[in-house]
Amino acid sequence: MSPLTPVTLRQLMTLPMRRSDWERAAGAHLQVRIANAPVVTRRDAALDQVERFFARVETIGEGFWAAWRLDEAVFAECDLGYRCAYGFKRSVPCAVIARLAGAALIDLRLHCDPTPLPPPDALD
């Protein structure tokens, strides 16, 4: 497995989610935290959480503002695009932090703007 870089992080975060790519990148003890949701600590459950989240957004990482690697972490700033209850497209800023152990992704955090995303049923 090659090390995660800002470029490969962006490739991972393309929609629709390619679960097989995430499974190759994820370490055995992957944990995920999205917005203000609780941390998900089991690998399969963490991948499920990422998959459910990506299903709710229309764009992620479109035009990364900045991305860089520092030691064992990759950081990126981007926008998340989604549709609100009335069908209007909205976007919120998001900071992505991906911590690594060697080449394996062990911690993914998606910190969205404090403006809450609408509940899943509001996106229909």
PDB file of C-alpha atoms in Angstrom:
ATOM      1  CA  MET A   1       0.000   0.000   0.000  1.00  0.00           C
ATOM      2  CA  SER A   2       1.405   3.398  -0.929  1.00  0.00           C
ATOM      3  CA  PRO A   3       1.391   6.202   1.631  1.00  0.00           C
ATOM      4  CA  LEU A   4      -1.638   8.458   1.766  1.00  0.00           C
ATOM      5  CA  THR A   5      -0.878  11.862   0.276  1.00  0.00           C
ATOM      6  CA  PRO A   6      -3.054  14.913  -0.376  1.00  0.00           C
ATOM      7  CA  VAL A   7      -3.539  13.627  -3.941  1.00  0.00           C
ATOM      8  CA  THR A   8      -4.534  10.106  -2.910  1.00  0.00           C
ATOM      9  CA  LEU A   9      -6.810  11.472  -0.166  1.00  0.00           C
ATOM     10  CA  ARG A  10      -8.619  13.519  -2.789  1.00  0.00           C
ATOM     11  CA  GLN A  11      -8.929  10.412  -4.969  1.00  0.00           C
ATOM     12  CA  LEU A  12     -10.368   8.457  -2.038  1.00  0.00           C
ATOM     13  CA  MET A  13     -12.962  11.146  -1.427  1.00  0.00           C
ATOM     14  CA  THR A  14     -14.459  11.100  -4.916  1.00  0.00           C
ATOM     15  CA  LEU A  15     -18.116  10.296  -5.357  1.00  0.00           C
ATOM     16  CA  PRO A  16     -19.569   7.785  -5.621  1.00  0.00           C
ATOM     17  CA  MET A  17     -17.525   6.198  -2.852  1.00  0.00           C
ATOM     18  CA  ARG A  18     -15.357   3.297  -3.993  1.00  0.00           C
ATOM     19  CA  ARG A  19     -15.484   1.079  -0.929  1.00  0.00           C
ATOM     20  CA  SER A  20     -12.759  -1.244  -2.222  1.00  0.00           C
ATOM     21  CA  ASP A  21     -10.318   1.712  -2.317  1.00  0.00           C
ATOM     22  CA  TRP A  22     -11.247   2.639   1.264  1.00  0.00           C
ATOM     23  CA  GLU A  23     -10.833  -0.979   2.397  1.00  0.00           C
ATOM     24  CA  ARG A  24      -7.312  -1.048   0.929  1.00  0.00           C
ATOM     25  CA  ALA A  25      -6.399   2.262   2.598  1.00  0.00           C
ATOM     26  CA  ALA A  26      -7.972   1.561   6.004  1.00  0.00           C
ATOM     27  CA  GLY A  27      -5.971   0.095   8.841  1.00  0.00           C
ATOM     28  CA  ALA A  28      -7.297  -2.691  11.044  1.00  0.00           C
ATOM     29  CA  HIS A  29      -8.261  -0.191  13.763  1.00  0.00           C
ATOM     30  CA  LEU A  30      -9.775   2.598  11.665  1.00  0.00           C
ATOM     31  CA  GLN A  31     -11.879   5.111  13.536  1.00  0.00           C
ATOM     32  CA  VAL A  32     -14.071   7.793  11.962  1.00  0.00           C
ATOM     33  CA  ARG A  33     -15.717  10.942  13.273  1.00  0.00           C
ATOM     34  CA  ILE A  34     -17.995  12.962  11.022  1.00  0.00           C
ATOM     35  CA  ALA A  35     -19.159  16.406  12.142  1.00  0.00           C
ATOM     36  CA  ASN A  36     -20.505  16.154  15.679  1.00  0.00           C
ATOM     37  CA  ALA A  37     -21.467  12.465  15.469  1.00  0.00           C
ATOM     38  CA  PRO A  38     -19.857  10.053  17.933  1.00  0.00           C
ATOM     39  CA  VAL A  39     -16.578   8.403  16.958  1.00  0.00           C
ATOM     40  CA  VAL A  40     -17.073   5.038  15.237  1.00  0.00           C
ATOM     41  CA  THR A  41     -14.259   2.702  16.218  1.00  0.00           C
ATOM     42  CA  ARG A  42     -14.796  -0.658  14.506  1.00  0.00           C
ATOM     43  CA  ARG A  43     -13.280  -0.793  11.005  1.00  0.00           C
ATOM     44  CA  ASP A  44     -16.329  -2.131   9.143  1.00  0.00           C
ATOM     45  CA  ALA A  45     -18.685   0.173  11.043  1.00  0.00           C
ATOM     46  CA  ALA A  46     -16.354   3.112  10.323  1.00  0.00           C
ATOM     47  CA  LEU A  47     -16.375   2.324   6.598  1.00  0.00           C
ATOM     48  CA  ASP A  48     -20.181   2.003   6.741  1.00  0.00           C
ATOM     49  CA  GLN A  49     -20.324   5.455   8.379  1.00  0.00           C
ATOM     50  CA  VAL A  50     -18.214   6.992   5.599  1.00  0.00           C
ATOM     51  CA  GLU A  51     -20.372   5.290   2.978  1.00  0.00           C
ATOM     52  CA  ARG A  52     -23.627   6.578   4.548  1.00  0.00           C
ATOM     53  CA  PHE A  53     -22.182  10.077   4.798  1.00  0.00           C
ATOM     54  CA  PHE A  54     -20.989  10.119   1.191  1.00  0.00           C
ATOM     55  CA  ALA A  55     -24.474   8.980   0.112  1.00  0.00           C
ATOM     56  CA  ARG A  56     -25.889  12.179   1.678  1.00  0.00           C
ATOM     57  CA  VAL A  57     -23.627  14.645  -0.093  1.00  0.00           C
ATOM     58  CA  GLU A  58     -23.503  15.527  -3.773  1.00  0.00           C
ATOM     59  CA  THR A  59     -19.952  16.847  -3.880  1.00  0.00           C
ATOM     60  CA  ILE A  60     -16.989  16.546  -1.585  1.00  0.00           C
ATOM     61  CA  GLY A  61     -13.562  17.976  -2.078  1.00  0.00           C
ATOM     62  CA  GLU A  62     -14.555  19.785  -5.255  1.00  0.00           C
ATOM     63  CA  GLY A  63     -11.786  22.280  -5.569  1.00  0.00           C
ATOM     64  CA  PHE A  64      -9.748  21.500  -2.450  1.00  0.00           C
ATOM     65  CA  TRP A  65      -8.680  24.876  -1.111  1.00  0.00           C
ATOM     66  CA  ALA A  66      -5.538  23.454   0.403  1.00  0.00           C
ATOM     67  CA  ALA A  67      -4.101  20.053   1.229  1.00  0.00           C
ATOM     68  CA  TRP A  68      -0.852  19.068   2.879  1.00  0.00           C
ATOM     69  CA  ARG A  69       0.907  16.282   4.736  1.00  0.00           C
ATOM     70  CA  LEU A  70       2.614  16.719   8.072  1.00  0.00           C
ATOM     71  CA  ASP A  71       4.361  13.732   9.632  1.00  0.00           C
ATOM     72  CA  GLU A  72       1.723  10.992   9.907  1.00  0.00           C
ATOM     73  CA  ALA A  73      -1.315  13.076   8.930  1.00  0.00           C
ATOM     74  CA  VAL A  74      -2.885  14.505   5.793  1.00  0.00           C
ATOM     75  CA  PHE A  75      -4.996  17.653   6.085  1.00  0.00           C
ATOM     76  CA  ALA A  76      -7.373  19.096   3.495  1.00  0.00           C
ATOM     77  CA  GLU A  77      -9.863  21.923   3.277  1.00  0.00           C
ATOM     78  CA  CYS A  78     -12.814  21.604   0.933  1.00  0.00           C
ATOM     79  CA  ASP A  79     -16.526  22.187   0.432  1.00  0.00           C
ATOM     80  CA  LEU A  80     -19.315  19.657   0.924  1.00  0.00           C
ATOM     81  CA  GLY A  81     -22.253  20.077  -1.419  1.00  0.00           C
ATOM     82  CA  TYR A  82     -25.737  18.786  -0.577  1.00  0.00           C
ATOM     83  CA  ARG A  83     -29.369  19.538  -1.322  1.00  0.00           C
ATOM     84  CA  CYS A  84     -31.545  21.037   1.384  1.00  0.00           C
ATOM     85  CA  ALA A  85     -35.158  20.058   2.074  1.00  0.00           C
ATOM     86  CA  TYR A  86     -36.458  22.366  -0.656  1.00  0.00           C
ATOM     87  CA  GLY A  87     -34.097  21.004  -3.283  1.00  0.00           C
ATOM     88  CA  PHE A  88     -31.709  23.959  -3.259  1.00  0.00           C
ATOM     89  CA  LYS A  89     -28.031  23.108  -3.499  1.00  0.00           C
ATOM     90  CA  ARG A  90     -26.013  24.231  -0.481  1.00  0.00           C
ATOM     91  CA  SER A  91     -22.388  23.855   0.499  1.00  0.00           C
ATOM     92  CA  VAL A  92     -20.511  24.041   3.770  1.00  0.00           C
ATOM     93  CA  PRO A  93     -16.764  24.242   4.454  1.00  0.00           C
ATOM     94  CA  CYS A  94     -15.134  21.066   5.690  1.00  0.00           C
ATOM     95  CA  ALA A  95     -11.715  20.255   7.138  1.00  0.00           C
ATOM     96  CA  VAL A  96     -10.493  16.707   6.622  1.00  0.00           C
ATOM     97  CA  ILE A  97      -7.893  15.163   8.898  1.00  0.00           C
ATOM     98  CA  ALA A  98      -6.564  11.719   8.016  1.00  0.00           C
ATOM     99  CA  ARG A  99      -4.112  10.224  10.510  1.00  0.00           C
ATOM    100  CA  LEU A 100      -1.881   7.361   9.464  1.00  0.00           C
ATOM    101  CA  ALA A 101       0.091   4.532  10.995  1.00  0.00           C
ATOM    102  CA  GLY A 102       2.709   3.726   8.404  1.00  0.00           C
ATOM    103  CA  ALA A 103       0.693   3.686   5.184  1.00  0.00           C
ATOM    104  CA  ALA A 104      -2.620   2.676   6.815  1.00  0.00           C
ATOM    105  CA  LEU A 105      -5.439   5.122   7.493  1.00  0.00           C
ATOM    106  CA  ILE A 106      -6.303   4.809  11.190  1.00  0.00           C
ATOM    107  CA  ASP A 107      -8.287   7.970  11.945  1.00  0.00           C
ATOM    108  CA  LEU A 108     -10.506  10.028   9.650  1.00  0.00           C
ATOM    109  CA  ARG A 109     -12.188  13.206  10.826  1.00  0.00           C
ATOM    110  CA  LEU A 110     -14.509  15.339   8.731  1.00  0.00           C
ATOM    111  CA  HIS A 111     -15.089  18.612  10.553  1.00  0.00           C
ATOM    112  CA  CYS A 112     -17.967  20.414   8.892  1.00  0.00           C
ATOM    113  CA  ASP A 113     -19.006  23.996   9.342  1.00  0.00           C
ATOM    114  CA  PRO A 114     -21.010  24.421  12.581  1.00  0.00           C
ATOM    115  CA  THR A 115     -24.159  24.941  10.509  1.00  0.00           C
ATOM    116  CA  PRO A 116     -25.744  21.508  10.828  1.00  0.00           C
ATOM    117  CA  LEU A 117     -26.401  19.360   7.812  1.00  0.00           C
ATOM    118  CA  PRO A 118     -30.085  18.584   7.402  1.00  0.00           C
ATOM    119  CA  PRO A 119     -31.266  15.134   8.515  1.00  0.00           C
ATOM    120  CA  PRO A 120     -31.193  12.449   5.794  1.00  0.00           C
ATOM    121  CA  ASP A 121     -34.965  12.573   5.205  1.00  0.00           C
ATOM    122  CA  ALA A 122     -34.723  16.314   4.477  1.00  0.00           C
ATOM    123  CA  LEU A 123     -32.522  15.582   1.472  1.00  0.00           C
ATOM    124  CA  ASP A 124     -35.271  13.697  -0.361  1.00  0.00           C
TER     125      ASP A 124
END
